[in-house]
mmCIF file of C-alpha atoms and ligand atoms in Angstrom:
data_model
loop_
_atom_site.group_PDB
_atom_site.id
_atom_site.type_symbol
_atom_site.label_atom_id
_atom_site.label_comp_id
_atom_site.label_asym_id
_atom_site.label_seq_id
_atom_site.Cartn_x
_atom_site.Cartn_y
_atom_site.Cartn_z
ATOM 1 C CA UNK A 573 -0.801 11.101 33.378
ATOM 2 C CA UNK A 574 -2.104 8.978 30.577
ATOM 3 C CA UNK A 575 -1.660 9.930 27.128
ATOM 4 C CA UNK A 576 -2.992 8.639 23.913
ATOM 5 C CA UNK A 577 -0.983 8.904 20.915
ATOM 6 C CA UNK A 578 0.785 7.015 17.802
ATOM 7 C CA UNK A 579 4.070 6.020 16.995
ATOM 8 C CA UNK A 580 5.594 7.486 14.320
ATOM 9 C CA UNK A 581 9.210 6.265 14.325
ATOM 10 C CA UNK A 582 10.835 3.639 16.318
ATOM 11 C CA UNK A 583 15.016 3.407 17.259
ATOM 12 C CA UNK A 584 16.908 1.584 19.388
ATOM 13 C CA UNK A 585 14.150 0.599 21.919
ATOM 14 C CA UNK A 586 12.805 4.230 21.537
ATOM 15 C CA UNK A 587 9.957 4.688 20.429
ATOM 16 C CA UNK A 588 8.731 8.611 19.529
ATOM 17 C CA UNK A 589 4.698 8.703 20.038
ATOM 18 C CA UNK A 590 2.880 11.074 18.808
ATOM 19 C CA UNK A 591 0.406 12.962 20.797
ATOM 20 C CA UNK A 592 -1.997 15.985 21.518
ATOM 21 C CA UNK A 593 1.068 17.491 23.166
ATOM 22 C CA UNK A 594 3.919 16.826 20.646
ATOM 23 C CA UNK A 595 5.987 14.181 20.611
ATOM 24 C CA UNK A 596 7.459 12.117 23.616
ATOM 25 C CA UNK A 597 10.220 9.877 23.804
ATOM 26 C CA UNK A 598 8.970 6.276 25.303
ATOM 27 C CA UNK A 599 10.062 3.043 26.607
ATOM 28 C CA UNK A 600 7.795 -0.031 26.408
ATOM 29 C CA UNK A 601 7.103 -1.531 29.647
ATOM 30 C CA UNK A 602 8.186 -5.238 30.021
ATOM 31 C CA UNK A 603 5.121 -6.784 29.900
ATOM 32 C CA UNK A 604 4.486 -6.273 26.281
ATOM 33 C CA UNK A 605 8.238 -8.260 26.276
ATOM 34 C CA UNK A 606 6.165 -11.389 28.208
ATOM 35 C CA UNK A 607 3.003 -11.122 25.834
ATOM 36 C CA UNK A 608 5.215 -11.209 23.213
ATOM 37 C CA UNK A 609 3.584 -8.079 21.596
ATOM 38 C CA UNK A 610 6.018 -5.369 20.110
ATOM 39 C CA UNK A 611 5.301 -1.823 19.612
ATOM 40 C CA UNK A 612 5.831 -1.340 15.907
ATOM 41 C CA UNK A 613 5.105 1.871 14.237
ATOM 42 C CA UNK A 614 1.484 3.234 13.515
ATOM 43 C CA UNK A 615 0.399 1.671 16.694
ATOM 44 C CA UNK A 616 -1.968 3.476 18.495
ATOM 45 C CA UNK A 617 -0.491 3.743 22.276
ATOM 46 C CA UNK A 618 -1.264 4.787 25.924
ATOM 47 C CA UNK A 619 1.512 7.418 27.094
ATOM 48 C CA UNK A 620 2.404 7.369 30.846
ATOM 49 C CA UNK A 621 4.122 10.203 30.950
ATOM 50 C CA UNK A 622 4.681 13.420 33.337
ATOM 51 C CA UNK A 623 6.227 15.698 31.965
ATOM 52 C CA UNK A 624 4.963 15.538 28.250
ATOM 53 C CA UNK A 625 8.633 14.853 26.620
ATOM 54 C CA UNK A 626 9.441 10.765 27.523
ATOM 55 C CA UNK A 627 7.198 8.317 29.510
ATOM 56 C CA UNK A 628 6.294 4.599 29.169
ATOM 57 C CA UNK A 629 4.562 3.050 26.482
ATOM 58 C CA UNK A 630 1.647 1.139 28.648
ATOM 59 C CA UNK A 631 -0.630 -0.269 26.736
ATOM 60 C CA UNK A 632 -1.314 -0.949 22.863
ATOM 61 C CA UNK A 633 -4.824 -0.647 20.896
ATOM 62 C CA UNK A 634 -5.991 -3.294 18.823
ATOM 63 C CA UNK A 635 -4.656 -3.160 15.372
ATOM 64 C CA UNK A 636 -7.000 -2.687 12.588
ATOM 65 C CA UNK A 637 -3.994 -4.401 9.741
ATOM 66 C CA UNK A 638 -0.308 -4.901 9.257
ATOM 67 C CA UNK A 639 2.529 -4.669 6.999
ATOM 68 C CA UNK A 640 5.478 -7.091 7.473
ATOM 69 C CA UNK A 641 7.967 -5.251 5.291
ATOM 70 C CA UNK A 642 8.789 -2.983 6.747
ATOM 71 C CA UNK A 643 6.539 -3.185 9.758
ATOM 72 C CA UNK A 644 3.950 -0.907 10.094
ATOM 73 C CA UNK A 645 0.306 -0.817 11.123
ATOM 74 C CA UNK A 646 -3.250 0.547 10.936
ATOM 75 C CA UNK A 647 -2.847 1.720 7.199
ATOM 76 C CA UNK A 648 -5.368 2.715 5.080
ATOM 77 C CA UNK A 649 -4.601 2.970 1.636
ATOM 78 C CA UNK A 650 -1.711 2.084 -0.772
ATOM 79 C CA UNK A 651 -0.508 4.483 -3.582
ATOM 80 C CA UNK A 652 0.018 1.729 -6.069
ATOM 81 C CA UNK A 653 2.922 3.383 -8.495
ATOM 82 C CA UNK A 654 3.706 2.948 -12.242
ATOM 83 C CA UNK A 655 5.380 4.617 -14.461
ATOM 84 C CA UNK A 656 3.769 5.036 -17.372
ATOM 85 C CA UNK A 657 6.905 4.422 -19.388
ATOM 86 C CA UNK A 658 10.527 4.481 -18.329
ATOM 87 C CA UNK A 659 9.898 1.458 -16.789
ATOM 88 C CA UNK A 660 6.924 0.440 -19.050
ATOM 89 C CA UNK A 661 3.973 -0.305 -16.783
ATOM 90 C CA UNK A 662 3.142 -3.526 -16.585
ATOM 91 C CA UNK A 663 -1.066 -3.807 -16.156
ATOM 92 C CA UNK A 664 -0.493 -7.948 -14.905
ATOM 93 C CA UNK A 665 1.652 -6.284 -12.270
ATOM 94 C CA UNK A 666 -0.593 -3.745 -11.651
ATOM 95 C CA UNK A 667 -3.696 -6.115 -11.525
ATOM 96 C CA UNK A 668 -1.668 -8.008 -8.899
ATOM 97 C CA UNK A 669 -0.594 -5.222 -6.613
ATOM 98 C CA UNK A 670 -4.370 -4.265 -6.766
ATOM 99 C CA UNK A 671 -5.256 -7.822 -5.526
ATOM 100 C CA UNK A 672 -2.571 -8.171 -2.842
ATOM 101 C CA UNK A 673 -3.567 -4.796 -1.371
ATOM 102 C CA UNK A 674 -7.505 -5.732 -1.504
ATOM 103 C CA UNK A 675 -6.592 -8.916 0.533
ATOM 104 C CA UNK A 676 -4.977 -6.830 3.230
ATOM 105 C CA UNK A 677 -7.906 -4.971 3.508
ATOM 106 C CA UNK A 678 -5.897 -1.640 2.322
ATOM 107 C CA UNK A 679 -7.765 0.624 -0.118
ATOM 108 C CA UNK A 680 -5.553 0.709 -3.463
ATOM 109 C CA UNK A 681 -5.168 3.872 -5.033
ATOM 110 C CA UNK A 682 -3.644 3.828 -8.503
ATOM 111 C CA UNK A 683 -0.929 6.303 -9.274
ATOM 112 C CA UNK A 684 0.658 6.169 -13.108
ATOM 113 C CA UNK A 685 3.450 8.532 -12.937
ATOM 114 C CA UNK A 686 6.279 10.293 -15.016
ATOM 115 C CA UNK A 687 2.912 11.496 -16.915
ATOM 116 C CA UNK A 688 5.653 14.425 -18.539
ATOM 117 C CA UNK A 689 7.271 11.558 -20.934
ATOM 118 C CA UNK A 690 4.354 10.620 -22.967
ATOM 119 C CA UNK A 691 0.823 12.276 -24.782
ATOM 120 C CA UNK A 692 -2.242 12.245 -22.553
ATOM 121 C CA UNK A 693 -3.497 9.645 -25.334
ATOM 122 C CA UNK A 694 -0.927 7.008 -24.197
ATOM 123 C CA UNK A 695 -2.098 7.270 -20.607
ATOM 124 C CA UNK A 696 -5.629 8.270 -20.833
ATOM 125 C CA UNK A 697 -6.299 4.601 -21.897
ATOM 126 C CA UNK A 698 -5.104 2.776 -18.699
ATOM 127 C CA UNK A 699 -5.948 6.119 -16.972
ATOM 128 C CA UNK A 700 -10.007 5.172 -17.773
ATOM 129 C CA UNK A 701 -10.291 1.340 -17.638
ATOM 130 C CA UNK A 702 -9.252 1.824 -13.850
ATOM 131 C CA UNK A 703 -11.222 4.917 -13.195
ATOM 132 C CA UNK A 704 -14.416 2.986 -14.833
ATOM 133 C CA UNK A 705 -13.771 0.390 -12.107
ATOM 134 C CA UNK A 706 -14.448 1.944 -9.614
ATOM 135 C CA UNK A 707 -10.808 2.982 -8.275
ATOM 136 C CA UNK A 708 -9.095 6.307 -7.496
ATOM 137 C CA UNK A 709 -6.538 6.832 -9.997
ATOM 138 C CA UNK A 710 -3.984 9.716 -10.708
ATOM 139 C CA UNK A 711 -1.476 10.960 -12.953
ATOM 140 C CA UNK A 712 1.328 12.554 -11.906
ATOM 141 C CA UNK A 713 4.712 14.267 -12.776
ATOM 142 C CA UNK A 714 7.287 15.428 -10.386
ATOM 143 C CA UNK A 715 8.541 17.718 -13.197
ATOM 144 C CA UNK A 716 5.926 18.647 -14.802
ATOM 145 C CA UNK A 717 3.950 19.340 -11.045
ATOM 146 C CA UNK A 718 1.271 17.006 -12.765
ATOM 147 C CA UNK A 719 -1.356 15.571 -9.883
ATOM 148 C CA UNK A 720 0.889 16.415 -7.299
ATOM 149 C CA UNK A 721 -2.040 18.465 -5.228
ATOM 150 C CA UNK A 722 -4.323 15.829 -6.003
ATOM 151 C CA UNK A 723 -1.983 13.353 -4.455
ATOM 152 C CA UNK A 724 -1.707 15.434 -1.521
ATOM 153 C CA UNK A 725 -5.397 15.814 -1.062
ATOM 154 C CA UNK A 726 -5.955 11.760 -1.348
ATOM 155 C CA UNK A 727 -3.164 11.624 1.253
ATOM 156 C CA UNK A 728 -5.281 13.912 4.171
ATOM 157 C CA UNK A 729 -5.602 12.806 7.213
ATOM 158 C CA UNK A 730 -5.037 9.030 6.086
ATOM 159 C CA UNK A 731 -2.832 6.775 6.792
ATOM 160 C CA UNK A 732 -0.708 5.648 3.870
ATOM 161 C CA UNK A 733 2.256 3.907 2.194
ATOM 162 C CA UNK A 734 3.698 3.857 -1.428
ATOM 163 C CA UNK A 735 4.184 0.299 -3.697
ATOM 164 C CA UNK A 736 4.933 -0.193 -6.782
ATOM 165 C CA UNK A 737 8.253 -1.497 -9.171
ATOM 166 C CA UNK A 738 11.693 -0.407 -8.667
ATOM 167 C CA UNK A 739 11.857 2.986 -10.485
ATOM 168 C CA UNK A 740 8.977 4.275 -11.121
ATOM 169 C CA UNK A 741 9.594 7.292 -8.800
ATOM 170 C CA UNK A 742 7.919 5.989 -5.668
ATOM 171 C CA UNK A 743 10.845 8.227 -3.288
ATOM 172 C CA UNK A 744 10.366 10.709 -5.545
ATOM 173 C CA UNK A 745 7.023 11.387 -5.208
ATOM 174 C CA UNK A 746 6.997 10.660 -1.241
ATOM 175 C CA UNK A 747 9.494 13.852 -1.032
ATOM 176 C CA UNK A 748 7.082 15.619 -3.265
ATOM 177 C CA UNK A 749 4.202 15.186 -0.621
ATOM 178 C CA UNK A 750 6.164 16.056 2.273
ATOM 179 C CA UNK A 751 7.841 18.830 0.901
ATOM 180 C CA UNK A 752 9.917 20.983 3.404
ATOM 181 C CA UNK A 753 6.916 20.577 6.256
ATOM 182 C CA UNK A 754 9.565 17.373 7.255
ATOM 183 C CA UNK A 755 11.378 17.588 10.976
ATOM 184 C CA UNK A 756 13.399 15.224 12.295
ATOM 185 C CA UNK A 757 12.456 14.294 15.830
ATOM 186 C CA UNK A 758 14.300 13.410 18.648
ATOM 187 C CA UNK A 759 18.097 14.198 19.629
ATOM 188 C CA UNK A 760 18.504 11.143 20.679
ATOM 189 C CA UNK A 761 17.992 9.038 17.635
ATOM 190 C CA UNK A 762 20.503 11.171 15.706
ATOM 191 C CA UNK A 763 23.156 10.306 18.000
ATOM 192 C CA UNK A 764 22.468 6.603 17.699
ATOM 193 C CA UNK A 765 22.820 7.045 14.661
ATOM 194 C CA UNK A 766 25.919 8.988 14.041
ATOM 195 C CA UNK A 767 28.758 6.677 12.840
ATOM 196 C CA UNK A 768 26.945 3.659 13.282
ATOM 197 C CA UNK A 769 25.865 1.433 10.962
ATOM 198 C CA UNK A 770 21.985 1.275 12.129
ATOM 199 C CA UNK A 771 19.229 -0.198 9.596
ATOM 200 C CA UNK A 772 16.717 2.301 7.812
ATOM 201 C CA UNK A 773 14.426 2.927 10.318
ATOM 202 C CA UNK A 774 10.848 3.373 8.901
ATOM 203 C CA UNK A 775 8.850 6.813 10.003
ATOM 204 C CA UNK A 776 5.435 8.080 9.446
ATOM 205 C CA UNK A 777 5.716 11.836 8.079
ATOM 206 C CA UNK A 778 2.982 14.020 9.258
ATOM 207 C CA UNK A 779 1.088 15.676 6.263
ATOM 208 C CA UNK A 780 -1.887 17.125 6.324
ATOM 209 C CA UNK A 781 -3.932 15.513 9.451
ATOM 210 C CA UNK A 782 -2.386 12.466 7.836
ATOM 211 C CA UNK A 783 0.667 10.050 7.548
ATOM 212 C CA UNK A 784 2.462 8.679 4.853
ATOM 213 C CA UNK A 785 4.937 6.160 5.364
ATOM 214 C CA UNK A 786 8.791 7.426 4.596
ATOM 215 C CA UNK A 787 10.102 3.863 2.836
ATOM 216 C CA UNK A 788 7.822 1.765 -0.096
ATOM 217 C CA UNK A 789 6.187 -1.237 1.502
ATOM 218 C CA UNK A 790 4.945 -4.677 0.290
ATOM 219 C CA UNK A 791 8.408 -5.025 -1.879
ATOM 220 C CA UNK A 792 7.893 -8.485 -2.051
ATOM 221 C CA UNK A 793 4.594 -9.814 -4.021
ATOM 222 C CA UNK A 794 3.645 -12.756 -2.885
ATOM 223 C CA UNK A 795 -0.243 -13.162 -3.257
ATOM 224 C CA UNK A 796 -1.538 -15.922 -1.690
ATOM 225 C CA UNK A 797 -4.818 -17.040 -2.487
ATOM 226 C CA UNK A 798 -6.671 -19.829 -3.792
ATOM 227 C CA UNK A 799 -6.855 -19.822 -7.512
ATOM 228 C CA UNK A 800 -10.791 -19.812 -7.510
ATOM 229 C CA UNK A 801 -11.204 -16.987 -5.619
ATOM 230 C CA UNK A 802 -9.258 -14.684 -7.962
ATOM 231 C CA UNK A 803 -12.326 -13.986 -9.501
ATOM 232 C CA UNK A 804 -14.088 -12.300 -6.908
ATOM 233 C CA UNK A 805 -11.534 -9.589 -6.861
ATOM 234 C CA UNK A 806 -12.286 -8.647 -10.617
ATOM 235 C CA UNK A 807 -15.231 -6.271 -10.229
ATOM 236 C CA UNK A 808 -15.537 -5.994 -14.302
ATOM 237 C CA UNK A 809 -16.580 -9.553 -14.424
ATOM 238 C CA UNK A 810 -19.576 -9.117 -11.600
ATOM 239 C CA UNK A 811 -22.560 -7.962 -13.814
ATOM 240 C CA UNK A 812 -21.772 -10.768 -16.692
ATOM 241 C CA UNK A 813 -21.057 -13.753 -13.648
ATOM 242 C CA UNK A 814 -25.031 -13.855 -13.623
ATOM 243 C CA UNK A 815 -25.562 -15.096 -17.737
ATOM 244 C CA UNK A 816 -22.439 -17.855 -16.565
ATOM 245 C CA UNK A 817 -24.385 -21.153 -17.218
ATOM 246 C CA UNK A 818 -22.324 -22.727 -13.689
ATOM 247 C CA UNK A 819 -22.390 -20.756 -10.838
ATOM 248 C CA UNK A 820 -18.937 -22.185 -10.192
ATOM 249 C CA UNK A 821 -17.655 -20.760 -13.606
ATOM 250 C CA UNK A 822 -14.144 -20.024 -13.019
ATOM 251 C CA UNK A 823 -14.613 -18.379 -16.625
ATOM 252 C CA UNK A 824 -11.782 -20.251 -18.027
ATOM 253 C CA UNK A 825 -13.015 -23.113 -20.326
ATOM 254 C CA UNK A 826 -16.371 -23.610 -19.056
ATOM 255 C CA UNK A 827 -18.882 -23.256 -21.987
ATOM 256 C CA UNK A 828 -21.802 -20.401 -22.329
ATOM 257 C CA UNK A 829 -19.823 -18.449 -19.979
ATOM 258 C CA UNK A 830 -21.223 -14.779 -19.207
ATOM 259 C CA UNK A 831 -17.654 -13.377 -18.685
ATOM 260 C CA UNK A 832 -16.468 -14.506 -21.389
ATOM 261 C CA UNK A 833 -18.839 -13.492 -23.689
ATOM 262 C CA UNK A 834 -18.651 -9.997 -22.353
ATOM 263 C CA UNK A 835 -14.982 -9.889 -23.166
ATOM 264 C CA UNK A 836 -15.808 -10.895 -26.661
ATOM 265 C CA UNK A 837 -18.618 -8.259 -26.732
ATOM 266 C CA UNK A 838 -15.590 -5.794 -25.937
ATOM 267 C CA UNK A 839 -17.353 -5.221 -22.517
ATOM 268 C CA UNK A 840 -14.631 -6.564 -20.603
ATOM 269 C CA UNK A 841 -11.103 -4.993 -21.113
ATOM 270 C CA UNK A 842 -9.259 -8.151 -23.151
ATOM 271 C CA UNK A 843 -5.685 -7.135 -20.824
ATOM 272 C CA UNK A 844 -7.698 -7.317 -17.739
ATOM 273 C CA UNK A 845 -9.081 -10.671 -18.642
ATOM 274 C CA UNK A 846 -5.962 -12.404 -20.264
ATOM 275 C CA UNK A 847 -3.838 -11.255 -17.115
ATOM 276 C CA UNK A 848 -6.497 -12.885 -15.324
ATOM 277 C CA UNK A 849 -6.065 -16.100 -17.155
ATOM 278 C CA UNK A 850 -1.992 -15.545 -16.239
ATOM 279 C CA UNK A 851 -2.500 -14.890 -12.646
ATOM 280 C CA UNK A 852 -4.973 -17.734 -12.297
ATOM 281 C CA UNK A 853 -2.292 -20.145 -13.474
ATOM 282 C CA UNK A 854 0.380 -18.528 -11.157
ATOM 283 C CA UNK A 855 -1.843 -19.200 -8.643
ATOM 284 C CA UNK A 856 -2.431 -22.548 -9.647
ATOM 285 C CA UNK A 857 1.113 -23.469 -9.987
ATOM 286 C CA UNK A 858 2.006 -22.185 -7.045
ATOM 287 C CA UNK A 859 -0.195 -23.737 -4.948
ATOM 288 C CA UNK A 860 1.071 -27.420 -6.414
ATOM 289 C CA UNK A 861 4.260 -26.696 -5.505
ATOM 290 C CA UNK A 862 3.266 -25.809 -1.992
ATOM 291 C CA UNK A 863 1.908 -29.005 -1.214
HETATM 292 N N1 GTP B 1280 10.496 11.849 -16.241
HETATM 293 C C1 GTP B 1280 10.261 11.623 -14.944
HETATM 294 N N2 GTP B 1280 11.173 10.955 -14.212
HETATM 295 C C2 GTP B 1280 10.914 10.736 -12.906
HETATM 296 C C3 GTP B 1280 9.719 11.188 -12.290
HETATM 297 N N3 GTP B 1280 9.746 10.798 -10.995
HETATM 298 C C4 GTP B 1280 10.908 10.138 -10.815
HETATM 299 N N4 GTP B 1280 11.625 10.102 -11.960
HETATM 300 C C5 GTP B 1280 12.956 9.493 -12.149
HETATM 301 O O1 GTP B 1280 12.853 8.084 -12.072
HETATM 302 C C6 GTP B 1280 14.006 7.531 -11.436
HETATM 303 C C7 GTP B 1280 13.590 6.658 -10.268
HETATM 304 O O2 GTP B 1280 12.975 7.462 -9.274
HETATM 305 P P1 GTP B 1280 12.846 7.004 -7.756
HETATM 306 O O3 GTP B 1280 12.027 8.010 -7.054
HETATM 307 O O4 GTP B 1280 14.182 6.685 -7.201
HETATM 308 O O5 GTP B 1280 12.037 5.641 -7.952
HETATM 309 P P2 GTP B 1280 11.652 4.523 -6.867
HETATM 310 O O6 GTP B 1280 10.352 3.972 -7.304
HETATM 311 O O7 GTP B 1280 11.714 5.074 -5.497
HETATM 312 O O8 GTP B 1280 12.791 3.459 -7.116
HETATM 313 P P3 GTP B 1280 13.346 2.289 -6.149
HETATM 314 O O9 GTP B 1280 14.095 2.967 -5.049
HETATM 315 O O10 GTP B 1280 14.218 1.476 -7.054
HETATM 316 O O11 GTP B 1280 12.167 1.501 -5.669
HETATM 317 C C8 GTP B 1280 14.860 8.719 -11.025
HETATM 318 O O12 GTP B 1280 15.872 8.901 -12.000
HETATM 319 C C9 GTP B 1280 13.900 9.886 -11.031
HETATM 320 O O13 GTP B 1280 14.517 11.118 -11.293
HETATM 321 C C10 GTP B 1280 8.767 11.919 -13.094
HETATM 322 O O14 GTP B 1280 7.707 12.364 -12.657
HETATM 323 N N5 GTP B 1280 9.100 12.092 -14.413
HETATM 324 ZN ZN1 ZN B 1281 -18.081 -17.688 -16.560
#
């Protein structure tokens, strides 16, 4: 019979799929192989199968987005996580990650972590110009137990994947979530893996009516987009774009400028706007040396 299901963890042309009656063990039939279209994990998948433990992958649904690294697909949000200190967090970093998720069509959510090494006044700051844009943000501790249930309701039935900088505690917070509720599945992909040298496999973890993905994605931060669009992913700047005397203001040296004005006023956060200034040139810069 036909199943419907996802796959949650791929190995050695296995690929485990997820479905109303647990998980089966499944080959890909060769015609994906001709198409040229591989299974990757988070794919939603029809199951031949008859006896409910392995069958044939036969068919795969449309999917909604991507990741390259590592490959995965259909995701819905990225926990974008900084630590608040310990490695300082950096808010043109942040501002980027935001972007590069927005452009993927993933919903960011902003985590600042190791919350347990400062005062709430040294996060609260950061904490607020996010919230007041419109974004989910948390704090959280892994020692303190700060945010951690919040995380974990954020994380329900979603599909998700942590990002951020090297150590800010993005593993340590994915082992948080999952807690002991983890299983490995399938015999066989522990014996391919005994004594072999086999590459981390990714694996969506079951939590909650949800998924969260077992390895940080989007390690590598390329955003590529054209300089004057940048703009339209700062939603701060919207309300003052209309007292801009161009309509193409970039907001850079353009006189009587609305956005600039406002930052003046103190009604735009001065970081947010000067790391748009940085970005734009990145952008900039690296577009002239594309070409
Ligand atoms: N004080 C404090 N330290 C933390 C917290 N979470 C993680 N750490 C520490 O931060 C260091 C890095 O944590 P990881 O979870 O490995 O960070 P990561 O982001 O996965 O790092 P990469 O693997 O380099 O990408 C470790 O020494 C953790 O013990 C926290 O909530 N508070
Ligand atoms: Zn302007």
């Amino acid at each position: 019979m036909i199943l419907v299901g996802r796959i949650v963890k791929g190995i050695g042309g296995f690929y485990y799929v997820s479905t109303e009656h647990g998980i089966i063990e499944c080959r890909a039939r060769g015609k994906f192989r001709i198409s040229n279209i591989i299974p990757i994990v988070g794919d939603y998948v029809d199951v031949e199968s008859q006896n409910f433990k392995d069958g044939f992958i036969v068919n795969i649904h449309d999917r909604k987005n991507q990741l390259v690294r590592p490959p995965v697909s259909n995701v819905d949000q990225a926990i974008i996580t900084f630590s608040i200190v310990n490695p300082d967090l950096n808010r043109l970093q942040l501002d980027k990650m935001i972007i590069l998720t927005e452009v993927n069509q993933i919903n960011p959510i902003i985590c600042i972590n190791k919350v347990d090494l400062v005062d709430e006044d040294e996060y609260m700051p950061i904490y607020n110009i996010y919230k007041k844009l419109g974004y989910e943000v948390i704090a959280t501790s892994k020692y303190d137990n700060i945010g951690i249930d919040k995380l974990k309701t954020i994380l329900k039935g979603k599909t998700s994947f942590f990002t951020g900088p090297s150590g800010v505690g993005k593993s340590s917070l994915i082992n948080c979530v999952h807690g002991h509720e983890r299983q490995e599945i399938g015999d066989l992909s522990e014996k391919l893996n005994r004594g072999k040298h086999t590459t981390r496999n990714v694996e969506l973890i079951s939590i909650d009516g949800g998924y969260v993905l077992d390895t940080p994605g989007f390690t590598s931060l390329n955003l590529n987009i054209d300089e004057k669009n940048l703009k339209n992913f700062y939603k701060d700047f919207k309300v003052f774009e209309a007292n801009c005397r161009f309509n193409s203001c970039l907001h850079i040296n353009e006189p009587n400028c609305g956005v600039k004005d406002a930052v003046e006023n103190g009604l735009i956060d001065k970081t947010r706007y000067s790391n748009y200034l940085s970005l734009y040139g990145e952008l900039k810069t690296n577009r002239r040396r594309r070409y």
